[in-house]
CSV table of C-alpha atoms in Angstrom, one decimal:
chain,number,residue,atom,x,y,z
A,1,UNK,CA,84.2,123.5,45.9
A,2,UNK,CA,83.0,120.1,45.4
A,3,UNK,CA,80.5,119.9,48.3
A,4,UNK,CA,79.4,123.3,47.2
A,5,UNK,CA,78.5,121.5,43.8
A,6,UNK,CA,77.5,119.1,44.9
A,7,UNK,CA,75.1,120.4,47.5
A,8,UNK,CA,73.4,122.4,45.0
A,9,UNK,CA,72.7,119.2,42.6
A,10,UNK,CA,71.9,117.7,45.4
A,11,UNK,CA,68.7,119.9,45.9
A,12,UNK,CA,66.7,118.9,42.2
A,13,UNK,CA,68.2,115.7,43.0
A,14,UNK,CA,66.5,115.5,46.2
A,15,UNK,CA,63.8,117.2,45.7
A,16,UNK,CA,62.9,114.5,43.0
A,17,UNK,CA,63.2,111.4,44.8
A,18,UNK,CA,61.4,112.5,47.8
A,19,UNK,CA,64.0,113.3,50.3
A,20,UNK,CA,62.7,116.2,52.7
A,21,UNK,CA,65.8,118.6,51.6
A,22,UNK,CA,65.0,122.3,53.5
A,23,UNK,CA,66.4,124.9,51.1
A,24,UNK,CA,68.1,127.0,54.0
A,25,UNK,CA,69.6,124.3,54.8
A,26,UNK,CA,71.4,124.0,51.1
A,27,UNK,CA,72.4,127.6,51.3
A,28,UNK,CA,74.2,127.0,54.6
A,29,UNK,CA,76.0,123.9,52.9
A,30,UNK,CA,76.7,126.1,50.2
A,31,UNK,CA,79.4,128.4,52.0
A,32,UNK,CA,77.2,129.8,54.1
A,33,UNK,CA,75.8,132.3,51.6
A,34,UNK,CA,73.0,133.4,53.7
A,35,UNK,CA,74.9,134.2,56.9
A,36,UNK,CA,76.0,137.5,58.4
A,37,UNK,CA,79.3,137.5,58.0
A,38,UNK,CA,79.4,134.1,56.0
A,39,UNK,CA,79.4,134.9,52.7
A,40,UNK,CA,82.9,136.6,52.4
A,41,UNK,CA,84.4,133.7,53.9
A,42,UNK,CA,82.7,131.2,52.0
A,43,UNK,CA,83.8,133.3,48.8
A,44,UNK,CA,87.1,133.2,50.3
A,45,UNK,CA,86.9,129.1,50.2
A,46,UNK,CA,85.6,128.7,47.0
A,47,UNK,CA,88.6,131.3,45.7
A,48,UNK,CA,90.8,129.4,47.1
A,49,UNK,CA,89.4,126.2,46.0
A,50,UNK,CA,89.6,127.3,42.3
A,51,UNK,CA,93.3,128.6,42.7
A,52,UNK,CA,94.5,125.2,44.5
A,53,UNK,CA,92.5,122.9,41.9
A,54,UNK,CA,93.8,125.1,38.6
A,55,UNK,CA,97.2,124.8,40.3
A,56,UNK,CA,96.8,121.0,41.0
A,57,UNK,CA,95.7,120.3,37.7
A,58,UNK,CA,98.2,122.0,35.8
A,59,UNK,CA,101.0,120.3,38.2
A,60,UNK,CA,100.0,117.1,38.7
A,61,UNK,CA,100.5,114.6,35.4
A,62,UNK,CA,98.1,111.6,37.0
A,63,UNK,CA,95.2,114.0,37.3
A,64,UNK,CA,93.8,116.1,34.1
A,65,UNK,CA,91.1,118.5,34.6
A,66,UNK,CA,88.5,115.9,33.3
A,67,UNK,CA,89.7,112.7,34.4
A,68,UNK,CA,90.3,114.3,37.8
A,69,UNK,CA,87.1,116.5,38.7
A,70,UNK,CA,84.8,114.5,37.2
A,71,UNK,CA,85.3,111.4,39.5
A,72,UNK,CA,85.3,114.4,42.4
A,73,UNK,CA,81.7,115.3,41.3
A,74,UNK,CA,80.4,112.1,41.3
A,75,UNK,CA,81.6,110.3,44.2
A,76,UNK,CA,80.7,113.8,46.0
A,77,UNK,CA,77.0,113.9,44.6
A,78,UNK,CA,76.3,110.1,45.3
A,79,UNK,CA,77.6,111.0,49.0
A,80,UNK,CA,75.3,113.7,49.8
A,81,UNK,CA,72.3,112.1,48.0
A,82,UNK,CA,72.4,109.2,49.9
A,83,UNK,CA,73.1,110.8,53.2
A,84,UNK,CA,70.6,113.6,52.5
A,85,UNK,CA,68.1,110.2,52.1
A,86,UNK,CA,68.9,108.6,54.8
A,87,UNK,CA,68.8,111.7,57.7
A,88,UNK,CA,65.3,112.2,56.1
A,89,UNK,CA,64.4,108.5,56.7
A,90,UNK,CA,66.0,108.6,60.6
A,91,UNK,CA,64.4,112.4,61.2
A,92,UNK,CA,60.7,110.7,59.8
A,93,UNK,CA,61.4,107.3,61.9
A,94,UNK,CA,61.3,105.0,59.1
A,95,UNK,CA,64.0,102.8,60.8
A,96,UNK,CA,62.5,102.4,64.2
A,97,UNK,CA,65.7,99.6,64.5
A,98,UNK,CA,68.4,103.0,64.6
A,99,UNK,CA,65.8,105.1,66.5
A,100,UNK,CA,67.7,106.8,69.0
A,101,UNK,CA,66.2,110.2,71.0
A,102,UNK,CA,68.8,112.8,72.5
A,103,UNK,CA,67.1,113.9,75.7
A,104,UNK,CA,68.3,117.2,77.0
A,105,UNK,CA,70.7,117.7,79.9
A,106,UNK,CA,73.1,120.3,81.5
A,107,UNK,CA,75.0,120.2,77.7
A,108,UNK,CA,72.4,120.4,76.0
A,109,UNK,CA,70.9,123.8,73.9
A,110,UNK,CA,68.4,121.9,72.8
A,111,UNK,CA,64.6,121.5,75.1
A,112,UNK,CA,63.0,118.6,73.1
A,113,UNK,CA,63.9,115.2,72.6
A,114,UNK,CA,65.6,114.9,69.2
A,115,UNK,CA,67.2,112.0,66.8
A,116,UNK,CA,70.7,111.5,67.5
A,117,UNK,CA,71.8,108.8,64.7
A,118,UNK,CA,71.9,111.1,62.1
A,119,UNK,CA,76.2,110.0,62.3
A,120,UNK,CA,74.7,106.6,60.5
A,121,UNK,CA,73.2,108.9,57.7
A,122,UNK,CA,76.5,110.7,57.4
A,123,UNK,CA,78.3,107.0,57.3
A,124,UNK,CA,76.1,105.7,54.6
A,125,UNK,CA,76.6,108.4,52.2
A,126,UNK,CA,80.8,108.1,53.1
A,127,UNK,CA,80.7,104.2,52.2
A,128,UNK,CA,78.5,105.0,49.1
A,129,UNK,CA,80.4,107.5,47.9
A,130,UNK,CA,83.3,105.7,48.3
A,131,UNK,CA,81.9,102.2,46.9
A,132,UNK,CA,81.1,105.1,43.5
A,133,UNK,CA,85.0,105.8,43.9
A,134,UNK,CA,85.7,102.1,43.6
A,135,UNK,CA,83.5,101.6,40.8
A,136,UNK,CA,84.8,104.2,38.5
A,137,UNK,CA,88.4,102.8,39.7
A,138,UNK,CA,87.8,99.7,38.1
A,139,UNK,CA,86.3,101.7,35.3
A,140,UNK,CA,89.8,103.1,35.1
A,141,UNK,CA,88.2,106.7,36.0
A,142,UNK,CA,90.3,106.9,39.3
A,143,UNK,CA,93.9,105.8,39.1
A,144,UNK,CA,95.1,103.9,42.3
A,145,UNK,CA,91.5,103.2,43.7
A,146,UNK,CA,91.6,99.9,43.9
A,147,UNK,CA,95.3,99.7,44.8
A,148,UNK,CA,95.3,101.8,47.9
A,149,UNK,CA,92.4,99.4,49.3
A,150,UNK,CA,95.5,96.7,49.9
A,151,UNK,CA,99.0,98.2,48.9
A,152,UNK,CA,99.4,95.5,46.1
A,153,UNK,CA,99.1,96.4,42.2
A,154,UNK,CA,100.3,93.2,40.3
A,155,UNK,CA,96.8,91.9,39.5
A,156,UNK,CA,95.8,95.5,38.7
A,157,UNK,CA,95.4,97.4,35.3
A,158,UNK,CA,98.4,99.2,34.1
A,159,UNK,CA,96.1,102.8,34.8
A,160,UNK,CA,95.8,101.6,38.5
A,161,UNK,CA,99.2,100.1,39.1
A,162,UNK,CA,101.2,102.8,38.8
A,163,UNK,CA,100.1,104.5,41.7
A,164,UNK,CA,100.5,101.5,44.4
A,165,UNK,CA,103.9,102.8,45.8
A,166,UNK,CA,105.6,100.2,48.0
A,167,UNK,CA,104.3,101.8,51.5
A,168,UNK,CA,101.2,99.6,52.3
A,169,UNK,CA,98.1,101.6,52.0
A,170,UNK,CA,96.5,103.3,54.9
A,171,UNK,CA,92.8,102.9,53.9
A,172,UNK,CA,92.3,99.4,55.7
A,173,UNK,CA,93.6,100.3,58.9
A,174,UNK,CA,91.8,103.5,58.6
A,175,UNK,CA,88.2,101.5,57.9
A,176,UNK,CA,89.0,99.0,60.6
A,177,UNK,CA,89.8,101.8,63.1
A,178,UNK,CA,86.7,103.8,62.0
A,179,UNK,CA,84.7,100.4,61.9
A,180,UNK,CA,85.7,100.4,65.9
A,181,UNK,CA,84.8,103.6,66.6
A,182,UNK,CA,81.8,103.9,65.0
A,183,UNK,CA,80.2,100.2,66.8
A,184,UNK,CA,81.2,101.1,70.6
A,185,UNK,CA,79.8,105.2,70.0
A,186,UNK,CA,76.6,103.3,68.7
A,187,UNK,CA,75.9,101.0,71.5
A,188,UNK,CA,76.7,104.2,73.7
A,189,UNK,CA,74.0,106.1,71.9
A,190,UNK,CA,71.5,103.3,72.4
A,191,UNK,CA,72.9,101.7,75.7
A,192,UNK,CA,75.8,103.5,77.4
A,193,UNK,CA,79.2,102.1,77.2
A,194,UNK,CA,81.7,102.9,80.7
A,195,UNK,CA,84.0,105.8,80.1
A,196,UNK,CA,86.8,103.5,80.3
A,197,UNK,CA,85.9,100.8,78.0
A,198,UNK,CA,85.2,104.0,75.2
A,199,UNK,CA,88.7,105.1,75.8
A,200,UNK,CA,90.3,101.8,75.4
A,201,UNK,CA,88.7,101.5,72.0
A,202,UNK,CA,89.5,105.1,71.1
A,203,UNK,CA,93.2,103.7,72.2
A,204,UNK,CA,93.1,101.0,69.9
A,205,UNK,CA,91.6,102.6,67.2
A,206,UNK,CA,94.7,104.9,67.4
A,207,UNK,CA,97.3,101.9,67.5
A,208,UNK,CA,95.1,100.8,64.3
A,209,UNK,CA,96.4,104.2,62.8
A,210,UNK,CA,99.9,103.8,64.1
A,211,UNK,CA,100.7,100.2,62.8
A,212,UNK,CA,99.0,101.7,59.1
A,213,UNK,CA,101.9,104.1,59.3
A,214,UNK,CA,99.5,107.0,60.1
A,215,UNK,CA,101.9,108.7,62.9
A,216,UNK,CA,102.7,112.4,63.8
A,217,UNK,CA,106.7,111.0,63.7
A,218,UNK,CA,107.9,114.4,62.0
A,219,UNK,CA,107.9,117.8,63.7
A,220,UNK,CA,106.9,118.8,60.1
A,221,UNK,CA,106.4,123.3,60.9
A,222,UNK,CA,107.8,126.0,58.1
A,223,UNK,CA,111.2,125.4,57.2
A,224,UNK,CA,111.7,122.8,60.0
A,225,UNK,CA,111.7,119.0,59.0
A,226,UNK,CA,112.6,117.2,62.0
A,227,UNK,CA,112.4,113.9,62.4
A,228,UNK,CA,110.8,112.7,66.0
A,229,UNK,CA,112.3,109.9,67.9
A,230,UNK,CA,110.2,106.7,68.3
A,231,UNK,CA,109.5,107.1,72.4
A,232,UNK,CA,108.0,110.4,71.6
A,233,UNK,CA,106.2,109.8,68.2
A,234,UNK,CA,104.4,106.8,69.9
A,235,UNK,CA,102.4,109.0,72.6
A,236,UNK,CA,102.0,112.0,70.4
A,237,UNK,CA,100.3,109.9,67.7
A,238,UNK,CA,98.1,107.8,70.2
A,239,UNK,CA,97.2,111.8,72.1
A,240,UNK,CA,96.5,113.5,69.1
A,241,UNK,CA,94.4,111.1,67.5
A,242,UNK,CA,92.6,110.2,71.0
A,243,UNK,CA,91.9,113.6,71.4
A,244,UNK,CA,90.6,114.7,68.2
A,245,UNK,CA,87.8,111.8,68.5
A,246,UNK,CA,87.0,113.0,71.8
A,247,UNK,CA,87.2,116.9,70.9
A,248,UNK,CA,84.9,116.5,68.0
A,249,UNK,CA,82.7,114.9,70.4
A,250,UNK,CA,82.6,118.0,72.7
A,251,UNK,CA,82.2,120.3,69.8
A,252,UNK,CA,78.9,118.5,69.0
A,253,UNK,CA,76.8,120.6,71.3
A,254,UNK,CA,75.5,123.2,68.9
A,255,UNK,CA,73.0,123.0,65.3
A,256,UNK,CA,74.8,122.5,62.6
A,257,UNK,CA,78.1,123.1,63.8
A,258,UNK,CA,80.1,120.1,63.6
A,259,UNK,CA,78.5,119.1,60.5
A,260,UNK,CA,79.3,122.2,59.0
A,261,UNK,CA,83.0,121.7,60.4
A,262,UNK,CA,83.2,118.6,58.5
A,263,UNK,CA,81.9,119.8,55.2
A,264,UNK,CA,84.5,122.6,55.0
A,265,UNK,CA,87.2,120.9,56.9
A,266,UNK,CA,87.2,118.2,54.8
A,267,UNK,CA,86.6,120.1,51.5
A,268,UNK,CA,89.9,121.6,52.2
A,269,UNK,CA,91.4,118.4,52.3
A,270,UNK,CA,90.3,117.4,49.5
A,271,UNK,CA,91.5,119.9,47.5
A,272,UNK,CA,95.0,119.8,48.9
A,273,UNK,CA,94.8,116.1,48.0
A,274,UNK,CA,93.4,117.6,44.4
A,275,UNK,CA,96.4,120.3,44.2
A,276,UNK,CA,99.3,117.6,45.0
A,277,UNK,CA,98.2,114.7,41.9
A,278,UNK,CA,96.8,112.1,44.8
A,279,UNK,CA,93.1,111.4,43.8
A,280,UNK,CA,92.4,108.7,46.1
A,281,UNK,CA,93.1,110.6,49.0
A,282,UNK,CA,91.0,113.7,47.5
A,283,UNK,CA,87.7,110.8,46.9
A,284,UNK,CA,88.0,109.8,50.0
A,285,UNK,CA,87.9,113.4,51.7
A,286,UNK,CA,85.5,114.7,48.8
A,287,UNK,CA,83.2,112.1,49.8
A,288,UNK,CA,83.2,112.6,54.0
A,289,UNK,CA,82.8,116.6,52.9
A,290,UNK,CA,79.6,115.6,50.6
A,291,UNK,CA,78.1,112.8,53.1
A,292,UNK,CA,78.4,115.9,55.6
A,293,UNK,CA,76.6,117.9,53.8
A,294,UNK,CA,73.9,115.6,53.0
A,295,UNK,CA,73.4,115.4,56.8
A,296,UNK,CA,73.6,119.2,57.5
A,297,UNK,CA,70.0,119.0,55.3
A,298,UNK,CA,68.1,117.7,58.4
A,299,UNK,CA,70.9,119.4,61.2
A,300,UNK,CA,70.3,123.2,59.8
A,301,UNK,CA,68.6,125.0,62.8
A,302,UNK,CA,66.2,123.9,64.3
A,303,UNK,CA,67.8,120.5,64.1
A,304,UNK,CA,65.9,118.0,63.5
A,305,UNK,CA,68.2,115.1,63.9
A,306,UNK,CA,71.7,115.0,65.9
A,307,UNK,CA,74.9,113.4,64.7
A,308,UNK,CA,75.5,111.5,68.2
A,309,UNK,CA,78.3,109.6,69.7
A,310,UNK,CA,78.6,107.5,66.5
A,311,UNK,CA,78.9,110.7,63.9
A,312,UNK,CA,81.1,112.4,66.0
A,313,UNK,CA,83.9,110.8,67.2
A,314,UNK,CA,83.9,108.8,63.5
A,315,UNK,CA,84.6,112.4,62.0
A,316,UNK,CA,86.7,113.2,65.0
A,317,UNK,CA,88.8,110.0,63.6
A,318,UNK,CA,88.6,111.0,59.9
A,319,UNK,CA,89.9,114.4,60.7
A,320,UNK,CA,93.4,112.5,62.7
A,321,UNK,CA,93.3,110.1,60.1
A,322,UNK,CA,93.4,112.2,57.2
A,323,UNK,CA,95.7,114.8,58.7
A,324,UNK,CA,97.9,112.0,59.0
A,325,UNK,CA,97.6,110.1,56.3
A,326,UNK,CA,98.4,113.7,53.7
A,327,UNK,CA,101.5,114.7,55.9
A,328,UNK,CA,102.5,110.8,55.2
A,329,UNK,CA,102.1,111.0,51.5
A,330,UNK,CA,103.6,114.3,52.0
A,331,UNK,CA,100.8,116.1,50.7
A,332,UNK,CA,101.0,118.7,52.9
A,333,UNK,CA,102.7,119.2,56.5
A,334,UNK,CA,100.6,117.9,59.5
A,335,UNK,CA,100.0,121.9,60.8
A,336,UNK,CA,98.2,122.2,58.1
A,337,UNK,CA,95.4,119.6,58.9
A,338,UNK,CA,95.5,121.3,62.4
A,339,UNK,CA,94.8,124.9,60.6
A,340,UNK,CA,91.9,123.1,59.2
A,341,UNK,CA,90.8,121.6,62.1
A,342,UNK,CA,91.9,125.1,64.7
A,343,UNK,CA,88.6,125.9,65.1
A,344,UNK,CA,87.5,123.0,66.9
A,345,UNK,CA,91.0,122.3,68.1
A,346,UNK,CA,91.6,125.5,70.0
A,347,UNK,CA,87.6,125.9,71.9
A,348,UNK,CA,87.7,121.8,73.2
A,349,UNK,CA,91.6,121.9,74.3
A,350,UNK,CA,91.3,126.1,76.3
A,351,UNK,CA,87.9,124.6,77.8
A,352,UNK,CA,89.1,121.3,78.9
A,353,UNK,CA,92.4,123.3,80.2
A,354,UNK,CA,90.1,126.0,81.7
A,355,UNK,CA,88.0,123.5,83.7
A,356,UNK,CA,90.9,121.4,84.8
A,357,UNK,CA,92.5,124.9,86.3
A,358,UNK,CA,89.5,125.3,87.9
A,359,UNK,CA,89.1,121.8,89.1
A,360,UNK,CA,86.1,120.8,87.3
A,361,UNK,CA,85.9,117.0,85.7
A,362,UNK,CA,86.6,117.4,82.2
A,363,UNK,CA,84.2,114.5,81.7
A,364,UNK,CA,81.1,116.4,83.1
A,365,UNK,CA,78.4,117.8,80.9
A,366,UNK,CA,78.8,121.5,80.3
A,367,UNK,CA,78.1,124.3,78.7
A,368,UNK,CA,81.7,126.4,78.2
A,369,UNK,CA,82.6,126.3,75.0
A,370,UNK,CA,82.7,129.4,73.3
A,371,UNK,CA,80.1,128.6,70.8
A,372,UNK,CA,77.7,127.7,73.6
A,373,UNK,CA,79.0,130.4,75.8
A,374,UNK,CA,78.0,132.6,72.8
A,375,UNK,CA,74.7,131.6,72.6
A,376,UNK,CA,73.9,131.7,76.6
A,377,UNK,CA,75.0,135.2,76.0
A,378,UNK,CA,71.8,135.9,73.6
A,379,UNK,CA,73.5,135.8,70.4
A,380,UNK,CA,71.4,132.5,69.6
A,381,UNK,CA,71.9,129.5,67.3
A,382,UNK,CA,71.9,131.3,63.7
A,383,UNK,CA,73.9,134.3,64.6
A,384,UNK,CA,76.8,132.2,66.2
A,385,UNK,CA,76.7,129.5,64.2
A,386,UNK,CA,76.7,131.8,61.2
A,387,UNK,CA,80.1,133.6,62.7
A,388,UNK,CA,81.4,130.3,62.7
A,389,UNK,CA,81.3,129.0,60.0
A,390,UNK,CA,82.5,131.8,58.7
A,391,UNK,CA,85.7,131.1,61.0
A,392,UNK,CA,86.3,127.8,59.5
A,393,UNK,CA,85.9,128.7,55.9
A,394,UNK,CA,88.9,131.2,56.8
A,395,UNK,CA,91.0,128.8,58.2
A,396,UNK,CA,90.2,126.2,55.4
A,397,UNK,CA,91.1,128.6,52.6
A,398,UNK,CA,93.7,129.8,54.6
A,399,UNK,CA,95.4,126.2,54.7
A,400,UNK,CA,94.7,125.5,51.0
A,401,UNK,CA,96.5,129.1,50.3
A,402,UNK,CA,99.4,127.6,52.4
A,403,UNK,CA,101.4,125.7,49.9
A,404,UNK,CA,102.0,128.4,47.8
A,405,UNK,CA,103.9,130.6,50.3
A,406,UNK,CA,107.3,130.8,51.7
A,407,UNK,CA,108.1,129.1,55.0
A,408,UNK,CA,108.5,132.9,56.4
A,409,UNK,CA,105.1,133.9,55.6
A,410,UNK,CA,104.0,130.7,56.2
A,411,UNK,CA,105.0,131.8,60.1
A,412,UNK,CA,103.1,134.6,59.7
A,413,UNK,CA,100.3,133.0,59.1
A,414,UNK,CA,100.5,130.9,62.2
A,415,UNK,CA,100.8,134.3,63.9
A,416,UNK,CA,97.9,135.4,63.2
A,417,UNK,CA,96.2,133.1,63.2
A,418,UNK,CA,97.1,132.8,66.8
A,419,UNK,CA,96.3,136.4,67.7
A,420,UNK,CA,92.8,135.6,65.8
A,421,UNK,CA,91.9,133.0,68.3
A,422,UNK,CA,93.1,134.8,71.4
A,423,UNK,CA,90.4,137.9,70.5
A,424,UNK,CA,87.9,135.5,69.8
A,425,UNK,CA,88.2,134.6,73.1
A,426,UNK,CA,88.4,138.0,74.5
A,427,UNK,CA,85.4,138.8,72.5
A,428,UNK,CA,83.6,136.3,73.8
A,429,UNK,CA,84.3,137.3,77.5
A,430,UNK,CA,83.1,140.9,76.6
A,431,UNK,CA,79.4,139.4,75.0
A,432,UNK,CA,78.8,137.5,78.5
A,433,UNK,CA,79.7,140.5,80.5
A,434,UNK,CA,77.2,142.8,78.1
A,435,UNK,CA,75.0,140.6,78.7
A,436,UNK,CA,75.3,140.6,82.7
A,437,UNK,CA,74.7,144.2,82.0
């Protein structure tokens, strides 16, 4: 809801400081209004956005409707603003230093040479959006701002000390791992970095999470709380958040489609965050949603500027991080972040499983996702990428409709879910072989 805001502010905004914002692109933002099958599922988010906010507000005594939205708004307009100006400045070349071309190869859907740091754009509106968070947290605006940044709330206002909690805060080993991430994927964009050296640093990025207590150390499904012993919450954590930088990487293939991923994905976290009373974890997710949606203004097809290495495996991190980081504070169960995410999580882990069947490196550029599979078929760019986004917006609203059911239906859900994904897949088998003829 707030990105959809947001994005439409965003466009007068825009428009009147000069940034080169594409109106189709807004409407994409915007729920995907204009698509073919988009604009029931992007009615379907912004229902449930409504319900899970009203529900939040009314629940929650540290966050009022005005003291709690507002903030929201504002660190969520500053992100896409400043993201929207900055992919504008990288798509004209105005900062030769970050100048980066994606030249096409066996991946690739694209046939020109095209921008690839557009991920910088999408990192400068997160960190202004999130300096605006800071600043209306020492204006007292958002409670437990300031705290969170170093789990310590003597020296603090009595409005921000009474969130710290005695947990230390997540948020700097969350920037230091992002920080890591985000340098080695840029020297790969411009240089090339060894496979191994980038999966040592995706490895320590993921200790980084694990010693901030962001761990996948409860089984955490409906009805079943389960607490996981130490030698087996260790690897899981270090897997799953390894392979959700890496995932989001190969999801990046396609116009708009990881951007849009974020904008929703995250969106949905935030208003979880919203719903269970924990603001600072709603800004921070509020303002990766928005500084994805500034960034989808110059990545609508035609792209005209790519996220590359840096963008995507930095969300790829957000998205384990934050998972994480609300099945901590027990905002919500960790399946729930993978609902979110199921989209992206399902196509990357059946393809890499597919290819390592059939004894292809994983590591190899290809085209066999479904999305790209899709569009090799003769569905093109817009069509697919219009179907889905559609999907994600249904799994989003679906996980912010979540905590309001019973753990039985909360099974069912899973259920279908599941059976969704496996005739996606059939359906994509059946638009190759029509178009083999």
């Amino acid at each position: 809801m707030t990105v959809v805001v947001s994005a439409a502010i965003g466009a007068e905004a825009g428009s009147a400081a000069g940034v080169d914002v594409p109106a189709d692109a807004i409407a994409g933002v915007a729920g995907v209004i204009g698509g073919e099958t988009g604009s029931a599922a992007g009615a379907s988010v912004i229902a449930g956005a409504s319900a899970s906010a009203s529900t939040g507000a009314s629940a929650s005594t540290s966050v009022s409707t005005g003291d709690g939205l507002l903030p929201l708004a504002v660190v969520a307009l500053v992100a896409f603003l400043l993201s929207a100006a900055l992919t504008a400045l990288l798509v004209r070349a105005r900062l030769p230093l970050l100048q980066v071309l994606d030249h096409p190869n066996e991946r690739s859907l694209h046939a020109s040479p095209i921008p690839r740091t557009g991920g910088i754009a999408l990192l400068g509106g997160l960190l202004g959006g999130l300096l605006t968070g800071l600043l209306l947290a020492v204006l007292g605006r958002v409670e437990g701002f300031v705290a969170s940044l170093g789990g310590a709330g003597a020296a603090l206002p009595s409005t921000l000390a009474g969130a710290v909690t005695a947990r230390p805060s997540p948020l700097p080993w969350l920037g230091a791992a992002l920080l890591l991430v985000a340098a080695v994927s840029f020297w790969d964009d411009r240089a090339g970095v060894s496979r191994r050296l980038r999966l040592l640093v995706h490895l320590l990025a993921a200790l980084l999470l694990w010693f901030g207590g962001l761990r996948w150390d409860q089984l955490g499904l409906p009805g079943v709380d389960l607490a996981l012993p130490l030698l087996l919450a260790l690897p899981l954590s270090l897997l799953y958040s390894v392979w959700m930088i890496n995932l989001y990487n190969f999801m990046d293939g396609m116009d708009g489609l990881a951007g849009g991923m974020a904008a929703l994905g995250f969106a949905a976290l935030a208003l979880l965050g919203y719903g269970a009373g924990d603001p600072v974890f709603a800004v921070c997710c509020a303002a990766v949603a928005a500084a994805a949606a500034g960034f989808l203004t110059g990545n609508w097809p035609p792209a005209r500027i790519f996220l590359g290495d840096v963008g995507a495996s930095s969300l790829g991190l957000l998205a384990a991080g934050c998972s994480l980081w609300g099945a901590r504070a027990g905002l919500f169960p960790l399946w729930l972040g993978w609902l979110i995410f199921s989209p992206f999580i399902v196509d990357a882990t059946w393809t890499l499983l597919r290819r390592a069947v059939n004894g292809e490196r994983p590591w190899e550029a290809h085209r066999s996702h479904h999305y790209q599979r899709l569009v090799l078929a003769g569905w093109g760019h817009r069509r697919t990428l219009h179907r889905a986004l559609a999907l994600i917006a249904a799994t989003a609203a679906s996980a912010v409709a979540a905590p309001h059911l019973d753990s039985t239906e909360q099974w069912w859900l899973i259920v279908g879910w599941a059976l969704i994904f496996v005739l996606i897949h059939l359906r994509v088998s059946l638009a190759e072989r029509l178009a083999r003829g």
